[in-house]
Amino acid sequence: MKITDLTSPTEEAIPVRKHSNCDLPFYRPLGRTNLTVSCLGLGGGGQISSEDTLYAFDQGINFFFYSSDLHHYLYSSMAGALRQLCGRKSRVREQVVLATVSYIVKTPDAIFSSLYDQFVDLGIDYIDIFFWGWIGADNAGDLQNCLNASNDIRGPNTVCQRTMERIFSTSERLKKMGAVRYIGASFHDHHLARQWLNNSLLDVVMVRHNVAHRTAQQEVFAQLDPQDSQRSGIVTFKSAGMHNFLGDPPVNLPKGCWQPTVPDLYRYSLSQNCVDVCLTGLTRREEVDAAIANVQQGKLSTAELDYLALYGDLHRQRVNVQDVPAERWYQPLAAAL
Amino acid sequence: MSDLVIEQPVLPKISPATDAEIVTYLRRSCKFAEIADLTERDALILQLCEQYEVTVSDEEWQAAGDAFRTEHKILGVAETYAWLARQRISVEDWSEGIKVRLLARKLKAELFGEAVDSYYLQNREEYQRVALSQILVLNVTDAMKLAKALREEQASFCALALEYSKGKQSQENGGFTGVRFLNELLPEIAQAIATAIEGEIIGPIHTKLGYHILRVEKRFPPELSETVREQILDTLFEFWIQENSKAKMLDA
């Protein structure tokens, strides 16, 4: 017997609904990933119901964020909708971007127990973005350790995919996508986030950002080139405040000044350089409608951005009303009139 | 000046070596045992394949042959025959070699394919790779001087390696020894660079070879690539063979 032939050896597009085309497109690529995301993301922190989660999807929101450990009690109210949208039998799975998080960041092996919980909880084939959560200076070393395993976790034909196949049996989608498609990290330390920007082991960077806490603007967003197709994807969270609810006017706000709505605060994040998604904690469908209508107005003007920074500083008592010229307080309102 | 005329020697004609002459050469050059071991390993693999009913289809065989020729850039029929002639082997010999390698790979996957992931997860850190530079010298005084020059005078690592290193590869390549798995390195070196940051000067580190001054140029996180998978299959197979040989000797 011998070898006989000695002659010369030799994505599916995701359909998305269109929204008005302006300087703040509703759908955009998420950094260097192959994902197309809505600029508004929906997390379960506001205990939105499954019914209204499905409504948000029908209105065009396709980025959903889910936690199966910390805050699981809050997030579980949206689990039914995510099972319907992302479960093994879903016919719309490819239209959804499912991001999940684990706050147990110690070793790469910890991912298996988180994935197990999430796969059982949501009945899914794969996760689009797995986030290592709550990263600060105290667990920076653990994050390094976990991100070193990114190439064994993300994509098809990896240890991670095979391990999940052994537990849950395989499926076409699991084979094609891998158990996890991309890796993200949610930072509470902006300096650390900056160090990891554009790193090949980390696809999506999530940072806290709002009108009162704007460090991310210099530390993170300004470091990115919007023309760079290989840059990190950027998601912001806590746009309406963390301990202080920024939708309430600060006590010293001069009378008659613009009082931004929560959707205005989302739009503040989305008006920053390279912010792809603003993660929201919307609680009901009316808020979904208001947020979508608001972002369709496009990016905030320079005067509006300046005013909202002032508004944020006032919230943190970093500015005296009298020290600021009156036009800075009233300019955005005057422009609107 | 008179021209010096050197008479050209007439080399005697030598016939191509026969198989028997090649065997004789192997014996007298002390390579016989090495080749005998490899021959016996092939025989063992073929018997194990029979035992475990591991076979190769014609399509797999052809694909493996194509992959071999692509890798060795032997793309056409004429080039293939020319290459075979240079190797002094027939198409049948070459094909059999391809088949045995393919069978060996399938046998290892059959026996240990399911164990690769868990072995890797338990020994993951060993599969970290580093791009490593070193200067190797034989006495500690020279080593201390070189380390001081690198740390305090920002001397060129490359220039010092070219001038002083006694390691063949590092001397020729300006210190660079290549991209290496941690588990390939001497244990003292692997330990010394375990937590080193990129660009840091480490050492001197004393080993049986001398005194090493080291620099990690870049770290590559572990990854279960196809190469690592093959390595793990080889490790598990060799371990299995050794354990079985020991058991056989005890039974005897």
Coordinates of C-alpha atoms in Angstrom, one line a residue, chain B residues 32-240:
Chain B
F32 CA 22.7 1.3 16.8
A33 CA 20.8 1.2 20.2
E34 CA 19.1 4.5 19.6
I35 CA 17.8 3.4 16.2
A36 CA 16.9 0.0 17.6
D37 CA 14.8 1.6 20.3
L38 CA 12.9 3.7 17.7
T39 CA 12.4 0.6 15.6
E40 CA 11.0 -1.3 18.6
R41 CA 8.8 1.7 19.5
D42 CA 7.2 1.6 16.0
A43 CA 6.6 -2.2 16.4
L44 CA 5.0 -1.6 19.8
I45 CA 2.8 1.1 18.4
L46 CA 1.6 -1.2 15.5
Q47 CA 0.8 -4.0 17.9
L48 CA -1.0 -1.7 20.2
C49 CA -3.0 -0.3 17.3
E50 CA -4.1 -3.9 16.5
Q51 CA -5.0 -4.5 20.1
Y52 CA -7.1 -1.3 20.4
E53 CA -8.4 -1.6 16.8
V54 CA -7.0 1.8 15.8
T55 CA -6.9 2.1 12.0
V56 CA -6.3 4.7 9.4
S57 CA -8.6 5.3 6.5
D58 CA -7.2 6.0 3.0
E59 CA -8.5 9.6 3.2
E60 CA -6.7 10.2 6.5
W61 CA -3.6 8.7 5.1
Q62 CA -3.7 10.8 2.0
A63 CA -4.4 13.9 4.1
A64 CA -1.4 13.2 6.4
G65 CA 0.8 12.7 3.3
D66 CA -0.4 16.0 1.9
A67 CA 0.2 17.8 5.2
F68 CA 3.8 16.4 5.3
R69 CA 4.5 17.5 1.7
T70 CA 3.0 21.0 2.4
E71 CA 5.2 21.3 5.6
H72 CA 8.3 20.3 3.7
K73 CA 7.4 22.3 0.6
I74 CA 7.4 19.2 -1.7
L75 CA 4.4 20.3 -3.7
G76 CA 4.5 18.6 -7.2
V77 CA 4.9 15.0 -8.4
A78 CA 8.4 15.6 -9.8
E79 CA 9.5 17.4 -6.7
T80 CA 8.2 14.6 -4.5
Y81 CA 10.0 11.9 -6.5
A82 CA 13.2 14.0 -6.5
W83 CA 12.9 14.4 -2.7
L84 CA 12.3 10.6 -2.3
A85 CA 15.4 10.0 -4.4
R86 CA 17.5 12.3 -2.2
Q87 CA 16.2 10.4 0.8
R88 CA 17.0 7.1 -0.9
I89 CA 13.6 5.7 -0.1
S90 CA 10.6 4.6 -2.2
V91 CA 7.0 6.0 -2.2
E92 CA 6.1 2.9 -0.3
D93 CA 8.7 3.5 2.4
W94 CA 7.7 7.1 2.9
S95 CA 4.0 6.2 2.9
E96 CA 4.5 3.5 5.6
G97 CA 6.4 6.1 7.7
I98 CA 3.5 8.5 7.4
K99 CA 1.0 5.8 8.3
V100 CA 3.0 4.7 11.4
R101 CA 3.2 8.4 12.6
L102 CA -0.6 8.8 12.0
L103 CA -1.4 5.6 13.8
A104 CA 0.8 6.6 16.7
R105 CA -1.1 9.9 16.9
K106 CA -4.5 8.2 16.7
L107 CA -3.5 5.6 19.3
K108 CA -2.4 8.3 21.8
A109 CA -5.6 10.2 21.2
E110 CA -7.6 7.0 21.6
L111 CA -5.9 6.1 24.9
F112 CA -5.5 9.5 26.5
G113 CA -7.5 12.1 24.5
E114 CA -10.1 12.4 27.3
A115 CA -7.4 13.0 29.9
V116 CA -5.6 15.8 28.2
D117 CA -7.8 18.6 29.5
S118 CA -7.7 17.6 33.1
Y119 CA -3.9 16.9 32.9
Y120 CA -3.4 20.4 31.4
L121 CA -5.6 22.1 34.0
Q122 CA -3.6 20.4 36.8
N123 CA -0.3 21.4 35.3
R124 CA -1.2 24.6 33.6
E125 CA 1.6 26.8 34.9
E126 CA 4.2 24.5 33.4
Y127 CA 3.0 25.4 29.9
Q128 CA 3.7 29.0 30.3
R129 CA 6.3 30.2 27.8
V130 CA 9.0 32.8 28.0
A131 CA 11.2 34.6 25.5
L132 CA 14.5 34.3 27.4
S133 CA 17.9 35.9 27.1
Q134 CA 20.9 34.8 29.1
I135 CA 24.6 35.3 29.5
L136 CA 26.4 32.2 30.8
V137 CA 29.8 32.5 32.4
L138 CA 31.9 30.0 34.3
N139 CA 32.9 31.9 37.4
V140 CA 31.0 34.0 39.9
T141 CA 33.3 37.1 39.8
D142 CA 32.7 37.6 36.1
A143 CA 29.0 37.0 36.6
M144 CA 28.8 39.6 39.3
K145 CA 30.6 42.2 37.2
L146 CA 28.4 41.6 34.2
A147 CA 25.2 41.8 36.3
K148 CA 26.4 45.1 37.8
A149 CA 27.2 46.5 34.4
L150 CA 23.7 45.6 33.2
R151 CA 21.9 46.9 36.3
E152 CA 23.9 50.0 37.1
E153 CA 25.5 51.1 33.9
Q154 CA 22.7 50.1 31.5
A155 CA 25.2 48.1 29.4
S156 CA 23.9 46.3 26.3
F157 CA 22.8 42.8 27.1
C158 CA 23.2 41.8 23.5
A159 CA 26.8 43.2 23.3
L160 CA 27.9 41.5 26.6
A161 CA 26.3 38.2 25.6
L162 CA 28.2 38.3 22.2
E163 CA 31.4 39.0 24.0
Y164 CA 31.3 36.9 27.2
S165 CA 28.6 34.2 27.0
K166 CA 29.9 30.7 27.0
G167 CA 26.5 29.3 26.0
K168 CA 26.6 28.4 22.3
Q169 CA 23.1 29.7 21.4
S170 CA 23.2 32.8 23.6
Q171 CA 26.7 33.7 22.4
E172 CA 25.7 33.4 18.8
N173 CA 22.4 35.2 19.2
G174 CA 23.3 38.1 21.4
G175 CA 21.9 36.4 24.5
F176 CA 18.5 35.3 23.0
T177 CA 17.9 31.7 23.7
G178 CA 14.4 31.5 22.1
V179 CA 10.9 31.1 23.3
R180 CA 10.9 28.2 25.8
F181 CA 8.3 26.4 27.9
L182 CA 9.1 26.8 31.7
N183 CA 9.1 23.0 32.0
E184 CA 12.0 22.8 29.6
L185 CA 14.3 25.0 31.7
L186 CA 16.7 23.9 34.4
P187 CA 14.7 24.0 37.7
E188 CA 16.9 26.7 39.2
I189 CA 16.3 28.9 36.2
A190 CA 12.5 28.2 36.1
Q191 CA 12.3 29.1 39.7
A192 CA 14.4 32.3 39.4
I193 CA 12.2 33.7 36.5
A194 CA 8.9 32.5 37.9
T195 CA 7.9 36.0 39.2
A196 CA 10.3 38.2 37.3
I197 CA 8.9 41.0 35.3
E198 CA 9.7 41.6 31.6
G199 CA 13.0 43.3 31.1
E200 CA 14.3 42.8 34.7
I201 CA 17.9 41.6 35.1
I202 CA 17.9 38.3 37.2
G203 CA 20.9 36.6 38.7
P204 CA 23.6 35.4 38.6
I205 CA 21.9 32.0 39.1
H206 CA 24.2 29.1 39.8
T207 CA 23.5 25.8 38.0
K208 CA 25.6 22.8 36.9
L209 CA 26.4 24.7 33.7
G210 CA 27.8 27.8 35.4
Y211 CA 26.4 31.2 36.3
H212 CA 23.5 32.6 34.4
I213 CA 22.4 36.2 34.1
L214 CA 18.9 36.2 32.7
R215 CA 16.3 38.5 31.3
V216 CA 12.7 37.6 30.4
E217 CA 11.9 39.5 27.2
K218 CA 8.3 38.5 27.1
R219 CA 5.9 36.1 28.8
F220 CA 3.3 34.1 27.0
P221 CA 0.4 32.8 29.1
P222 CA -0.2 29.1 29.0
E223 CA -2.6 27.9 26.3
L224 CA -3.7 24.4 25.3
S225 CA -2.6 24.8 21.7
E226 CA -2.3 21.8 19.3
T227 CA 1.4 21.6 20.1
V228 CA 0.8 21.5 23.9
R229 CA -1.9 18.9 23.3
E230 CA 0.5 16.7 21.4
Q231 CA 3.1 17.2 24.1
I232 CA 0.7 16.1 26.8
L233 CA -0.4 13.0 24.8
D234 CA 3.3 12.1 24.4
T235 CA 3.9 12.6 28.2
L236 CA 0.9 10.5 29.1
F237 CA 1.8 7.8 26.6
E238 CA 5.4 7.6 27.7
F239 CA 4.3 7.4 31.4
W240 CA 1.9 4.6 30.5

